Amino acid sequence: GENVEQHPSTLSVQEGDSAVIKCTYSDSASNYFPWYKQELGKRPQLIIDIRSNVGEKKDQRIAVTLNKTAKHFSLHITETQPEDSAVYFCAASIDADKLIFGTGTRLQVFP
Amino acid sequence: ETGVTQTPRHLVMGMTNKKSLKCEQHLGHNAMYWYKQSAKKPLELMFVYSLEERVENNSVPSRFSPECPNSSHLFLHLHTLQPEDSALYLCASSQGVSGGFSLYEQYFGPGTRLTVT
């Protein structure tokens, strides 16, 4: 079955700096890669996703890149703000209903 | 009430108890999910239901028994749990289509914090 690895497990950045979180997946048939953000004590929420027919997708300060050959994808957050502090989960799936999540990255943005 | 709701929000139970977790979605979705979130293995998929039919059982012990009476409601029946089952149990829903799955966002509920003593 699918296995998703996520790094780093914790990431601390200064406000205004960029943050990058990387994930690798094992099943080459996976075609959907969402990123979820979970603030402390709150539910996970989708922030961006990418399909396998696209190499990059951007939404304001957030971007995701996908390298199908290497089977890895990354989340990029630019101009980080304190409200970006949260746990970020990547996931991969063949069908979007059976998401396999990474272990999460705790991002802390210091003012 | 909108979105995905879960009750109870907190539950403490002994290993011999029987309890049930309830999830309700008000989004008109056709697919519902149970996840277990713990410190050791965040966000583990447990069960998937599409149009009230179970389509995935991710090697979950039989002490967890799901039930989906209709597309808006999902239950997780618990019995003879172990302390290692203590975790946050999250329900989610998404819009699926019959005969296949479109690629849609999953909406999570707030979770039930379960403690097994």
mmCIF file with all atom_site columns, C-alpha atoms in Angstrom:
data_model
loop_
_atom_site.group_PDB
_atom_site.id
_atom_site.type_symbol
_atom_site.label_atom_id
_atom_site.label_alt_id
_atom_site.label_comp_id
_atom_site.label_asym_id
_atom_site.label_entity_id
_atom_site.label_seq_id
_atom_site.pdbx_PDB_ins_code
_atom_site.Cartn_x
_atom_site.Cartn_y
_atom_site.Cartn_z
_atom_site.occupancy
_atom_site.B_iso_or_equiv
_atom_site.pdbx_formal_charge
_atom_site.auth_seq_id
_atom_site.auth_comp_id
_atom_site.auth_asym_id
_atom_site.auth_atom_id
_atom_site.pdbx_PDB_model_num
ATOM 1   C CA . GLY A 1 1   ? 0.000   0.000  0.000   1.00 0.00 ? 1   GLY A CA 1
ATOM 2   C CA . GLU A 1 2   ? 0.847   3.680  -0.111  1.00 0.00 ? 2   GLU A CA 1
ATOM 3   C CA . ASN A 1 3   ? 3.370   5.080  2.361   1.00 0.00 ? 3   ASN A CA 1
ATOM 4   C CA . VAL A 1 4   ? 3.975   8.801  2.825   1.00 0.00 ? 4   VAL A CA 1
ATOM 5   C CA . GLU A 1 5   ? 7.018   10.249 4.558   1.00 0.00 ? 5   GLU A CA 1
ATOM 6   C CA . GLN A 1 6   ? 7.126   13.871 5.638   1.00 0.00 ? 6   GLN A CA 1
ATOM 7   C CA . HIS A 1 7   ? 10.039  16.060 6.709   1.00 0.00 ? 7   HIS A CA 1
ATOM 8   C CA . PRO A 1 8   ? 10.894  17.900 8.824   1.00 0.00 ? 8   PRO A CA 1
ATOM 9   C CA . SER A 1 9   ? 8.815   17.004 11.858  1.00 0.00 ? 9   SER A CA 1
ATOM 10  C CA . THR A 1 10  ? 9.324   20.490 13.307  1.00 0.00 ? 10  THR A CA 1
ATOM 11  C CA . LEU A 1 11  ? 10.241  23.739 11.612  1.00 0.00 ? 11  LEU A CA 1
ATOM 12  C CA . SER A 1 12  ? 10.882  27.138 13.178  1.00 0.00 ? 12  SER A CA 1
ATOM 13  C CA . VAL A 1 13  ? 11.177  30.266 11.061  1.00 0.00 ? 13  VAL A CA 1
ATOM 14  C CA . GLN A 1 14  ? 11.255  33.997 11.601  1.00 0.00 ? 14  GLN A CA 1
ATOM 15  C CA . GLU A 1 15  ? 8.264   35.992 10.469  1.00 0.00 ? 15  GLU A CA 1
ATOM 16  C CA . GLY A 1 16  ? 8.695   36.959 6.838   1.00 0.00 ? 16  GLY A CA 1
ATOM 17  C CA . ASP A 1 17  ? 10.951  34.028 5.986   1.00 0.00 ? 17  ASP A CA 1
ATOM 18  C CA . SER A 1 18  ? 9.937   31.126 3.758   1.00 0.00 ? 18  SER A CA 1
ATOM 19  C CA . ALA A 1 19  ? 9.094   27.621 4.928   1.00 0.00 ? 19  ALA A CA 1
ATOM 20  C CA . VAL A 1 20  ? 9.366   24.420 2.921   1.00 0.00 ? 20  VAL A CA 1
ATOM 21  C CA . ILE A 1 21  ? 7.932   21.032 3.881   1.00 0.00 ? 21  ILE A CA 1
ATOM 22  C CA . LYS A 1 22  ? 8.700   17.947 1.837   1.00 0.00 ? 22  LYS A CA 1
ATOM 23  C CA . CYS A 1 23  ? 6.879   14.648 1.353   1.00 0.00 ? 23  CYS A CA 1
ATOM 24  C CA . THR A 1 24  ? 7.679   11.477 -0.540  1.00 0.00 ? 24  THR A CA 1
ATOM 25  C CA . TYR A 1 25  ? 5.250   8.775  -1.527  1.00 0.00 ? 25  TYR A CA 1
ATOM 26  C CA . SER A 1 26  ? 5.721   5.177  -2.549  1.00 0.00 ? 26  SER A CA 1
ATOM 27  C CA . ASP A 1 27  ? 2.860   4.305  -4.906  1.00 0.00 ? 27  ASP A CA 1
ATOM 28  C CA . SER A 1 28  ? 3.488   5.635  -8.408  1.00 0.00 ? 28  SER A CA 1
ATOM 29  C CA . ALA A 1 29  ? -0.239  5.303  -9.140  1.00 0.00 ? 29  ALA A CA 1
ATOM 30  C CA . SER A 1 30  ? -1.086  8.070  -6.641  1.00 0.00 ? 30  SER A CA 1
ATOM 31  C CA . ASN A 1 31  ? -2.602  11.006 -8.458  1.00 0.00 ? 31  ASN A CA 1
ATOM 32  C CA . TYR A 1 32  ? -3.924  13.384 -5.798  1.00 0.00 ? 32  TYR A CA 1
ATOM 33  C CA . PHE A 1 33  ? -1.818  15.250 -3.227  1.00 0.00 ? 33  PHE A CA 1
ATOM 34  C CA . PRO A 1 34  ? -3.543  17.556 -0.732  1.00 0.00 ? 34  PRO A CA 1
ATOM 35  C CA . TRP A 1 35  ? -2.073  19.549 2.116   1.00 0.00 ? 35  TRP A CA 1
ATOM 36  C CA . TYR A 1 36  ? -4.029  20.046 5.333   1.00 0.00 ? 36  TYR A CA 1
ATOM 37  C CA . LYS A 1 37  ? -3.386  22.591 8.076   1.00 0.00 ? 37  LYS A CA 1
ATOM 38  C CA . GLN A 1 38  ? -4.349  21.853 11.657  1.00 0.00 ? 38  GLN A CA 1
ATOM 39  C CA . GLU A 1 39  ? -4.172  24.686 14.156  1.00 0.00 ? 39  GLU A CA 1
ATOM 40  C CA . LEU A 1 40  ? -3.872  23.834 17.823  1.00 0.00 ? 40  LEU A CA 1
ATOM 41  C CA . GLY A 1 41  ? -7.100  22.286 19.085  1.00 0.00 ? 41  GLY A CA 1
ATOM 42  C CA . LYS A 1 42  ? -8.833  22.617 15.736  1.00 0.00 ? 42  LYS A CA 1
ATOM 43  C CA . ARG A 1 43  ? -9.790  20.308 12.906  1.00 0.00 ? 43  ARG A CA 1
ATOM 44  C CA . PRO A 1 44  ? -7.589  19.733 9.826   1.00 0.00 ? 44  PRO A CA 1
ATOM 45  C CA . GLN A 1 45  ? -8.502  21.938 6.889   1.00 0.00 ? 45  GLN A CA 1
ATOM 46  C CA . LEU A 1 46  ? -7.457  21.700 3.275   1.00 0.00 ? 46  LEU A CA 1
ATOM 47  C CA . ILE A 1 47  ? -5.205  24.561 2.219   1.00 0.00 ? 47  ILE A CA 1
ATOM 48  C CA . ILE A 1 48  ? -4.078  23.461 -1.233  1.00 0.00 ? 48  ILE A CA 1
ATOM 49  C CA . ASP A 1 49  ? -4.032  20.361 -3.392  1.00 0.00 ? 49  ASP A CA 1
ATOM 50  C CA . ILE A 1 50  ? -2.466  19.244 -6.643  1.00 0.00 ? 50  ILE A CA 1
ATOM 51  C CA . ARG A 1 51  ? -3.314  16.616 -9.201  1.00 0.00 ? 51  ARG A CA 1
ATOM 52  C CA . SER A 1 52  ? -0.692  14.516 -10.942 1.00 0.00 ? 52  SER A CA 1
ATOM 53  C CA . ASN A 1 53  ? -1.229  16.218 -14.282 1.00 0.00 ? 53  ASN A CA 1
ATOM 54  C CA . VAL A 1 54  ? 0.129   19.490 -12.868 1.00 0.00 ? 54  VAL A CA 1
ATOM 55  C CA . GLY A 1 55  ? 3.673   20.217 -11.729 1.00 0.00 ? 55  GLY A CA 1
ATOM 56  C CA . GLU A 1 56  ? 3.014   23.303 -9.641  1.00 0.00 ? 56  GLU A CA 1
ATOM 57  C CA . LYS A 1 57  ? 0.109   25.170 -8.134  1.00 0.00 ? 57  LYS A CA 1
ATOM 58  C CA . LYS A 1 58  ? 0.080   28.477 -6.324  1.00 0.00 ? 58  LYS A CA 1
ATOM 59  C CA . ASP A 1 59  ? -2.460  30.241 -4.134  1.00 0.00 ? 59  ASP A CA 1
ATOM 60  C CA . GLN A 1 60  ? -1.238  33.585 -2.794  1.00 0.00 ? 60  GLN A CA 1
ATOM 61  C CA . ARG A 1 61  ? 1.586   32.826 -0.331  1.00 0.00 ? 61  ARG A CA 1
ATOM 62  C CA . ILE A 1 62  ? 1.230   29.060 -0.625  1.00 0.00 ? 62  ILE A CA 1
ATOM 63  C CA . ALA A 1 63  ? 2.551   26.867 -3.430  1.00 0.00 ? 63  ALA A CA 1
ATOM 64  C CA . VAL A 1 64  ? 2.894   23.157 -3.968  1.00 0.00 ? 64  VAL A CA 1
ATOM 65  C CA . THR A 1 65  ? 5.275   21.448 -6.386  1.00 0.00 ? 65  THR A CA 1
ATOM 66  C CA . LEU A 1 66  ? 5.119   17.855 -7.574  1.00 0.00 ? 66  LEU A CA 1
ATOM 67  C CA . ASN A 1 67  ? 7.871   15.711 -9.044  1.00 0.00 ? 67  ASN A CA 1
ATOM 68  C CA . LYS A 1 68  ? 6.214   12.524 -10.279 1.00 0.00 ? 68  LYS A CA 1
ATOM 69  C CA . THR A 1 69  ? 9.462   10.945 -11.399 1.00 0.00 ? 69  THR A CA 1
ATOM 70  C CA . ALA A 1 70  ? 11.035  11.293 -7.988  1.00 0.00 ? 70  ALA A CA 1
ATOM 71  C CA . LYS A 1 71  ? 7.700   10.733 -6.223  1.00 0.00 ? 71  LYS A CA 1
ATOM 72  C CA . HIS A 1 72  ? 7.936   13.740 -4.010  1.00 0.00 ? 72  HIS A CA 1
ATOM 73  C CA . PHE A 1 73  ? 5.978   16.919 -3.472  1.00 0.00 ? 73  PHE A CA 1
ATOM 74  C CA . SER A 1 74  ? 6.586   20.008 -1.404  1.00 0.00 ? 74  SER A CA 1
ATOM 75  C CA . LEU A 1 75  ? 4.685   22.812 0.285   1.00 0.00 ? 75  LEU A CA 1
ATOM 76  C CA . HIS A 1 76  ? 6.183   26.288 0.086   1.00 0.00 ? 76  HIS A CA 1
ATOM 77  C CA . ILE A 1 77  ? 4.971   29.140 2.286   1.00 0.00 ? 77  ILE A CA 1
ATOM 78  C CA . THR A 1 78  ? 6.435   32.565 1.565   1.00 0.00 ? 78  THR A CA 1
ATOM 79  C CA . GLU A 1 79  ? 6.382   35.661 3.768   1.00 0.00 ? 79  GLU A CA 1
ATOM 80  C CA . THR A 1 80  ? 5.370   33.589 6.776   1.00 0.00 ? 80  THR A CA 1
ATOM 81  C CA . GLN A 1 81  ? 3.160   35.115 9.440   1.00 0.00 ? 81  GLN A CA 1
ATOM 82  C CA . PRO A 1 82  ? 2.512   34.046 13.055  1.00 0.00 ? 82  PRO A CA 1
ATOM 83  C CA . GLU A 1 83  ? -0.938  32.783 12.037  1.00 0.00 ? 83  GLU A CA 1
ATOM 84  C CA . ASP A 1 84  ? 0.787   30.248 9.771   1.00 0.00 ? 84  ASP A CA 1
ATOM 85  C CA . SER A 1 85  ? 1.898   28.434 12.931  1.00 0.00 ? 85  SER A CA 1
ATOM 86  C CA . ALA A 1 86  ? 0.191   25.028 12.888  1.00 0.00 ? 86  ALA A CA 1
ATOM 87  C CA . VAL A 1 87  ? 0.754   21.375 12.052  1.00 0.00 ? 87  VAL A CA 1
ATOM 88  C CA . TYR A 1 88  ? 0.799   20.695 8.326   1.00 0.00 ? 88  TYR A CA 1
ATOM 89  C CA . PHE A 1 89  ? -0.044  17.273 6.888   1.00 0.00 ? 89  PHE A CA 1
ATOM 90  C CA . CYS A 1 90  ? 0.625   16.093 3.385   1.00 0.00 ? 90  CYS A CA 1
ATOM 91  C CA . ALA A 1 91  ? -1.319  13.197 1.906   1.00 0.00 ? 91  ALA A CA 1
ATOM 92  C CA . ALA A 1 92  ? -1.359  11.053 -1.190  1.00 0.00 ? 92  ALA A CA 1
ATOM 93  C CA . SER A 1 93  ? -4.000  8.866  -2.756  1.00 0.00 ? 93  SER A CA 1
ATOM 94  C CA . ILE A 1 94  ? -5.079  7.104  -5.918  1.00 0.00 ? 94  ILE A CA 1
ATOM 95  C CA . ASP A 1 95  ? -8.676  7.980  -5.191  1.00 0.00 ? 95  ASP A CA 1
ATOM 96  C CA . ALA A 1 96  ? -9.220  11.101 -3.101  1.00 0.00 ? 96  ALA A CA 1
ATOM 97  C CA . ASP A 1 97  ? -11.368 9.170  -0.669  1.00 0.00 ? 97  ASP A CA 1
ATOM 98  C CA . LYS A 1 98  ? -8.503  7.029  0.676   1.00 0.00 ? 98  LYS A CA 1
ATOM 99  C CA . LEU A 1 99  ? -5.959  9.569  1.792   1.00 0.00 ? 99  LEU A CA 1
ATOM 100 C CA . ILE A 1 100 ? -2.724  8.331  3.332   1.00 0.00 ? 100 ILE A CA 1
ATOM 101 C CA . PHE A 1 101 ? -1.305  11.090 5.489   1.00 0.00 ? 101 PHE A CA 1
ATOM 102 C CA . GLY A 1 102 ? 2.263   11.950 6.372   1.00 0.00 ? 102 GLY A CA 1
ATOM 103 C CA . THR A 1 103 ? 3.292   12.263 10.008  1.00 0.00 ? 103 THR A CA 1
ATOM 104 C CA . GLY A 1 104 ? 2.922   16.034 10.089  1.00 0.00 ? 104 GLY A CA 1
ATOM 105 C CA . THR A 1 105 ? 5.208   19.043 10.420  1.00 0.00 ? 105 THR A CA 1
ATOM 106 C CA . ARG A 1 106 ? 4.837   21.448 13.319  1.00 0.00 ? 106 ARG A CA 1
ATOM 107 C CA . LEU A 1 107 ? 5.599   24.913 11.951  1.00 0.00 ? 107 LEU A CA 1
ATOM 108 C CA . GLN A 1 108 ? 6.333   27.743 14.359  1.00 0.00 ? 108 GLN A CA 1
ATOM 109 C CA . VAL A 1 109 ? 6.628   31.283 13.056  1.00 0.00 ? 109 VAL A CA 1
ATOM 110 C CA . PHE A 1 110 ? 8.287   33.662 15.491  1.00 0.00 ? 110 PHE A CA 1
ATOM 111 C CA . PRO A 1 111 ? 7.460   37.375 15.338  1.00 0.00 ? 111 PRO A CA 1
ATOM 112 C CA . GLU B 2 1   ? -25.666 23.534 12.454  1.00 0.00 ? 1   GLU B CA 1
ATOM 113 C CA . THR B 2 2   ? -23.425 23.468 9.411   1.00 0.00 ? 2   THR B CA 1
ATOM 114 C CA . GLY B 2 3   ? -20.455 21.402 8.310   1.00 0.00 ? 3   GLY B CA 1
ATOM 115 C CA . VAL B 2 4   ? -19.474 18.242 10.133  1.00 0.00 ? 4   VAL B CA 1
ATOM 116 C CA . THR B 2 5   ? -20.390 17.744 13.778  1.00 0.00 ? 5   THR B CA 1
ATOM 117 C CA . GLN B 2 6   ? -19.282 15.083 16.224  1.00 0.00 ? 6   GLN B CA 1
ATOM 118 C CA . THR B 2 7   ? -20.589 14.004 19.612  1.00 0.00 ? 7   THR B CA 1
ATOM 119 C CA . PRO B 2 8   ? -19.459 13.646 22.254  1.00 0.00 ? 8   PRO B CA 1
ATOM 120 C CA . ARG B 2 9   ? -16.450 15.935 22.141  1.00 0.00 ? 9   ARG B CA 1
ATOM 121 C CA . HIS B 2 10  ? -14.816 14.148 25.063  1.00 0.00 ? 10  HIS B CA 1
ATOM 122 C CA . LEU B 2 11  ? -15.282 10.591 26.303  1.00 0.00 ? 11  LEU B CA 1
ATOM 123 C CA . VAL B 2 12  ? -13.679 8.650  29.113  1.00 0.00 ? 12  VAL B CA 1
ATOM 124 C CA . MET B 2 13  ? -14.453 4.954  29.223  1.00 0.00 ? 13  MET B CA 1
ATOM 125 C CA . GLY B 2 14  ? -13.252 1.823  30.952  1.00 0.00 ? 14  GLY B CA 1
ATOM 126 C CA . MET B 2 15  ? -11.976 -1.159 29.033  1.00 0.00 ? 15  MET B CA 1
ATOM 127 C CA . THR B 2 16  ? -15.186 -3.106 29.624  1.00 0.00 ? 16  THR B CA 1
ATOM 128 C CA . ASN B 2 17  ? -17.559 -0.331 28.553  1.00 0.00 ? 17  ASN B CA 1
ATOM 129 C CA . LYS B 2 18  ? -19.525 -0.030 25.337  1.00 0.00 ? 18  LYS B CA 1
ATOM 130 C CA . LYS B 2 19  ? -19.928 3.413  23.840  1.00 0.00 ? 19  LYS B CA 1
ATOM 131 C CA . SER B 2 20  ? -20.631 5.002  20.478  1.00 0.00 ? 20  SER B CA 1
ATOM 132 C CA . LEU B 2 21  ? -19.263 8.035  18.673  1.00 0.00 ? 21  LEU B CA 1
ATOM 133 C CA . LYS B 2 22  ? -21.581 9.953  16.400  1.00 0.00 ? 22  LYS B CA 1
ATOM 134 C CA . CYS B 2 23  ? -20.834 12.041 13.325  1.00 0.00 ? 23  CYS B CA 1
ATOM 135 C CA . GLU B 2 24  ? -23.271 14.075 11.272  1.00 0.00 ? 24  GLU B CA 1
ATOM 136 C CA . GLN B 2 25  ? -22.597 16.025 8.088   1.00 0.00 ? 25  GLN B CA 1
ATOM 137 C CA . HIS B 2 26  ? -24.817 18.805 6.804   1.00 0.00 ? 26  HIS B CA 1
ATOM 138 C CA . LEU B 2 27  ? -23.046 19.266 3.467   1.00 0.00 ? 27  LEU B CA 1
ATOM 139 C CA . GLY B 2 28  ? -24.972 16.880 1.248   1.00 0.00 ? 28  GLY B CA 1
ATOM 140 C CA . HIS B 2 29  ? -21.901 14.690 0.824   1.00 0.00 ? 29  HIS B CA 1
ATOM 141 C CA . ASN B 2 30  ? -21.972 11.029 -0.167  1.00 0.00 ? 30  ASN B CA 1
ATOM 142 C CA . ALA B 2 31  ? -18.780 9.751  1.453   1.00 0.00 ? 31  ALA B CA 1
ATOM 143 C CA . MET B 2 32  ? -17.825 9.664  5.132   1.00 0.00 ? 32  MET B CA 1
ATOM 144 C CA . TYR B 2 33  ? -14.667 8.612  6.952   1.00 0.00 ? 33  TYR B CA 1
ATOM 145 C CA . TRP B 2 34  ? -13.303 7.763  10.371  1.00 0.00 ? 34  TRP B CA 1
ATOM 146 C CA . TYR B 2 35  ? -9.719  8.711  11.250  1.00 0.00 ? 35  TYR B CA 1
ATOM 147 C CA . LYS B 2 36  ? -7.684  8.101  14.365  1.00 0.00 ? 36  LYS B CA 1
ATOM 148 C CA . GLN B 2 37  ? -5.245  10.835 15.375  1.00 0.00 ? 37  GLN B CA 1
ATOM 149 C CA . SER B 2 38  ? -2.660  10.044 18.013  1.00 0.00 ? 38  SER B CA 1
ATOM 150 C CA . ALA B 2 39  ? 0.789   11.315 18.843  1.00 0.00 ? 39  ALA B CA 1
ATOM 151 C CA . LYS B 2 40  ? 2.424   8.165  17.472  1.00 0.00 ? 40  LYS B CA 1
ATOM 152 C CA . LYS B 2 41  ? 0.572   7.921  14.149  1.00 0.00 ? 41  LYS B CA 1
ATOM 153 C CA . PRO B 2 42  ? -1.207  11.090 13.163  1.00 0.00 ? 42  PRO B CA 1
ATOM 154 C CA . LEU B 2 43  ? -4.288  10.830 10.950  1.00 0.00 ? 43  LEU B CA 1
ATOM 155 C CA . GLU B 2 44  ? -4.720  7.107  10.333  1.00 0.00 ? 44  GLU B CA 1
ATOM 156 C CA . LEU B 2 45  ? -7.608  6.252  8.025   1.00 0.00 ? 45  LEU B CA 1
ATOM 157 C CA . MET B 2 46  ? -9.884  3.675  9.681   1.00 0.00 ? 46  MET B CA 1
ATOM 158 C CA . PHE B 2 47  ? -13.063 3.357  7.610   1.00 0.00 ? 47  PHE B CA 1
ATOM 159 C CA . VAL B 2 48  ? -14.549 4.784  4.436   1.00 0.00 ? 48  VAL B CA 1
ATOM 160 C CA . TYR B 2 49  ? -18.220 4.742  3.504   1.00 0.00 ? 49  TYR B CA 1
ATOM 161 C CA . SER B 2 50  ? -19.611 5.726  0.134   1.00 0.00 ? 50  SER B CA 1
ATOM 162 C CA . LEU B 2 51  ? -23.377 5.973  -0.286  1.00 0.00 ? 51  LEU B CA 1
ATOM 163 C CA . GLU B 2 52  ? -23.764 4.120  3.019   1.00 0.00 ? 52  GLU B CA 1
ATOM 164 C CA . GLU B 2 53  ? -21.640 1.201  1.841   1.00 0.00 ? 53  GLU B CA 1
ATOM 165 C CA . ARG B 2 54  ? -18.325 0.449  3.484   1.00 0.00 ? 54  ARG B CA 1
ATOM 166 C CA . VAL B 2 55  ? -15.586 0.561  0.881   1.00 0.00 ? 55  VAL B CA 1
ATOM 167 C CA . GLU B 2 56  ? -12.509 0.524  3.087   1.00 0.00 ? 56  GLU B CA 1
ATOM 168 C CA . ASN B 2 57  ? -11.565 -1.133 6.344   1.00 0.00 ? 57  ASN B CA 1
ATOM 169 C CA . ASN B 2 58  ? -7.978  -0.299 7.022   1.00 0.00 ? 58  ASN B CA 1
ATOM 170 C CA . SER B 2 59  ? -7.053  -3.330 9.151   1.00 0.00 ? 59  SER B CA 1
ATOM 171 C CA . VAL B 2 60  ? -8.896  -1.950 12.143  1.00 0.00 ? 60  VAL B CA 1
ATOM 172 C CA . PRO B 2 61  ? -9.440  -4.251 15.163  1.00 0.00 ? 61  PRO B CA 1
ATOM 173 C CA . SER B 2 62  ? -12.954 -5.637 15.537  1.00 0.00 ? 62  SER B CA 1
ATOM 174 C CA . ARG B 2 63  ? -13.433 -3.754 18.807  1.00 0.00 ? 63  ARG B CA 1
ATOM 175 C CA . PHE B 2 64  ? -14.197 -0.794 16.525  1.00 0.00 ? 64  PHE B CA 1
ATOM 176 C CA . SER B 2 65  ? -17.442 -1.267 14.614  1.00 0.00 ? 65  SER B CA 1
ATOM 177 C CA . PRO B 2 66  ? -18.679 1.403  12.187  1.00 0.00 ? 66  PRO B CA 1
ATOM 178 C CA . GLU B 2 67  ? -22.251 2.001  11.135  1.00 0.00 ? 67  GLU B CA 1
ATOM 179 C CA . CYS B 2 68  ? -23.586 4.278  8.410   1.00 0.00 ? 68  CYS B CA 1
ATOM 180 C CA . PRO B 2 69  ? -27.409 4.268  8.439   1.00 0.00 ? 69  PRO B CA 1
ATOM 181 C CA . ASN B 2 70  ? -27.641 7.041  5.833   1.00 0.00 ? 70  ASN B CA 1
ATOM 182 C CA . SER B 2 71  ? -25.377 9.415  3.962   1.00 0.00 ? 71  SER B CA 1
ATOM 183 C CA . SER B 2 72  ? -25.592 12.065 6.694   1.00 0.00 ? 72  SER B CA 1
ATOM 184 C CA . HIS B 2 73  ? -24.774 9.957  9.737   1.00 0.00 ? 73  HIS B CA 1
ATOM 185 C CA . LEU B 2 74  ? -21.827 7.830  10.742  1.00 0.00 ? 74  LEU B CA 1
ATOM 186 C CA . PHE B 2 75  ? -21.272 5.990  14.001  1.00 0.00 ? 75  PHE B CA 1
ATOM 187 C CA . LEU B 2 76  ? -18.287 4.269  15.546  1.00 0.00 ? 76  LEU B CA 1
ATOM 188 C CA . HIS B 2 77  ? -19.280 1.665  18.123  1.00 0.00 ? 77  HIS B CA 1
ATOM 189 C CA . LEU B 2 78  ? -16.626 0.909  20.702  1.00 0.00 ? 78  LEU B CA 1
ATOM 190 C CA . HIS B 2 79  ? -16.325 -2.115 22.991  1.00 0.00 ? 79  HIS B CA 1
ATOM 191 C CA . THR B 2 80  ? -13.588 -3.673 25.118  1.00 0.00 ? 80  THR B CA 1
ATOM 192 C CA . LEU B 2 81  ? -11.080 -1.016 24.106  1.00 0.00 ? 81  LEU B CA 1
ATOM 193 C CA . GLN B 2 82  ? -7.456  -0.894 25.200  1.00 0.00 ? 82  GLN B CA 1
ATOM 194 C CA . PRO B 2 83  ? -5.571  2.062  26.701  1.00 0.00 ? 83  PRO B CA 1
ATOM 195 C CA . GLU B 2 84  ? -3.617  2.413  23.440  1.00 0.00 ? 84  GLU B CA 1
ATOM 196 C CA . ASP B 2 85  ? -6.907  3.225  21.715  1.00 0.00 ? 85  ASP B CA 1
ATOM 197 C CA . SER B 2 86  ? -6.903  6.585  23.507  1.00 0.00 ? 86  SER B CA 1
ATOM 198 C CA . ALA B 2 87  ? -6.740  9.207  20.767  1.00 0.00 ? 87  ALA B CA 1
ATOM 199 C CA . LEU B 2 88  ? -8.648  11.887 18.911  1.00 0.00 ? 88  LEU B CA 1
ATOM 200 C CA . TYR B 2 89  ? -11.191 10.312 16.558  1.00 0.00 ? 89  TYR B CA 1
ATOM 201 C CA . LEU B 2 90  ? -11.991 12.493 13.594  1.00 0.00 ? 90  LEU B CA 1
ATOM 202 C CA . CYS B 2 91  ? -14.886 12.123 11.215  1.00 0.00 ? 91  CYS B CA 1
ATOM 203 C CA . ALA B 2 92  ? -14.769 13.614 7.732   1.00 0.00 ? 92  ALA B CA 1
ATOM 204 C CA . SER B 2 93  ? -17.008 13.798 4.694   1.00 0.00 ? 93  SER B CA 1
ATOM 205 C CA . SER B 2 94  ? -16.563 14.516 1.019   1.00 0.00 ? 94  SER B CA 1
ATOM 206 C CA . GLN B 2 95  ? -18.600 14.492 -2.122  1.00 0.00 ? 95  GLN B CA 1
ATOM 207 C CA . GLY B 2 96  ? -18.243 11.235 -4.009  1.00 0.00 ? 96  GLY B CA 1
ATOM 208 C CA . VAL B 2 97  ? -20.018 9.966  -7.085  1.00 0.00 ? 97  VAL B CA 1
ATOM 209 C CA . SER B 2 98  ? -21.557 6.593  -7.635  1.00 0.00 ? 98  SER B CA 1
ATOM 210 C CA . GLY B 2 99  ? -19.288 4.142  -9.398  1.00 0.00 ? 99  GLY B CA 1
ATOM 211 C CA . GLY B 2 100 ? -16.150 6.100  -8.737  1.00 0.00 ? 100 GLY B CA 1
ATOM 212 C CA . PHE B 2 101 ? -14.651 8.906  -6.780  1.00 0.00 ? 101 PHE B CA 1
ATOM 213 C CA . SER B 2 102 ? -14.134 12.428 -7.879  1.00 0.00 ? 102 SER B CA 1
ATOM 214 C CA . LEU B 2 103 ? -11.311 14.358 -6.350  1.00 0.00 ? 103 LEU B CA 1
ATOM 215 C CA . TYR B 2 104 ? -12.933 16.411 -3.607  1.00 0.00 ? 104 TYR B CA 1
ATOM 216 C CA . GLU B 2 105 ? -11.834 18.040 -0.397  1.00 0.00 ? 105 GLU B CA 1
ATOM 217 C CA . GLN B 2 106 ? -12.487 16.218 2.856   1.00 0.00 ? 106 GLN B CA 1
ATOM 218 C CA . TYR B 2 107 ? -14.218 18.272 5.546   1.00 0.00 ? 107 TYR B CA 1
ATOM 219 C CA . PHE B 2 108 ? -13.313 17.239 9.058   1.00 0.00 ? 108 PHE B CA 1
ATOM 220 C CA . GLY B 2 109 ? -15.379 17.374 12.201  1.00 0.00 ? 109 GLY B CA 1
ATOM 221 C CA . PRO B 2 110 ? -13.952 18.707 15.489  1.00 0.00 ? 110 PRO B CA 1
ATOM 222 C CA . GLY B 2 111 ? -13.187 15.220 16.759  1.00 0.00 ? 111 GLY B CA 1
ATOM 223 C CA . THR B 2 112 ? -13.941 13.194 19.864  1.00 0.00 ? 112 THR B CA 1
ATOM 224 C CA . ARG B 2 113 ? -11.133 13.010 22.423  1.00 0.00 ? 113 ARG B CA 1
ATOM 225 C CA . LEU B 2 114 ? -11.301 9.443  23.737  1.00 0.00 ? 114 LEU B CA 1
ATOM 226 C CA . THR B 2 115 ? -9.534  8.292  26.872  1.00 0.00 ? 115 THR B CA 1
ATOM 227 C CA . VAL B 2 116 ? -9.585  4.609  27.770  1.00 0.00 ? 116 VAL B CA 1
ATOM 228 C CA . THR B 2 117 ? -8.802  3.874  31.411  1.00 0.00 ? 117 THR B CA 1
#
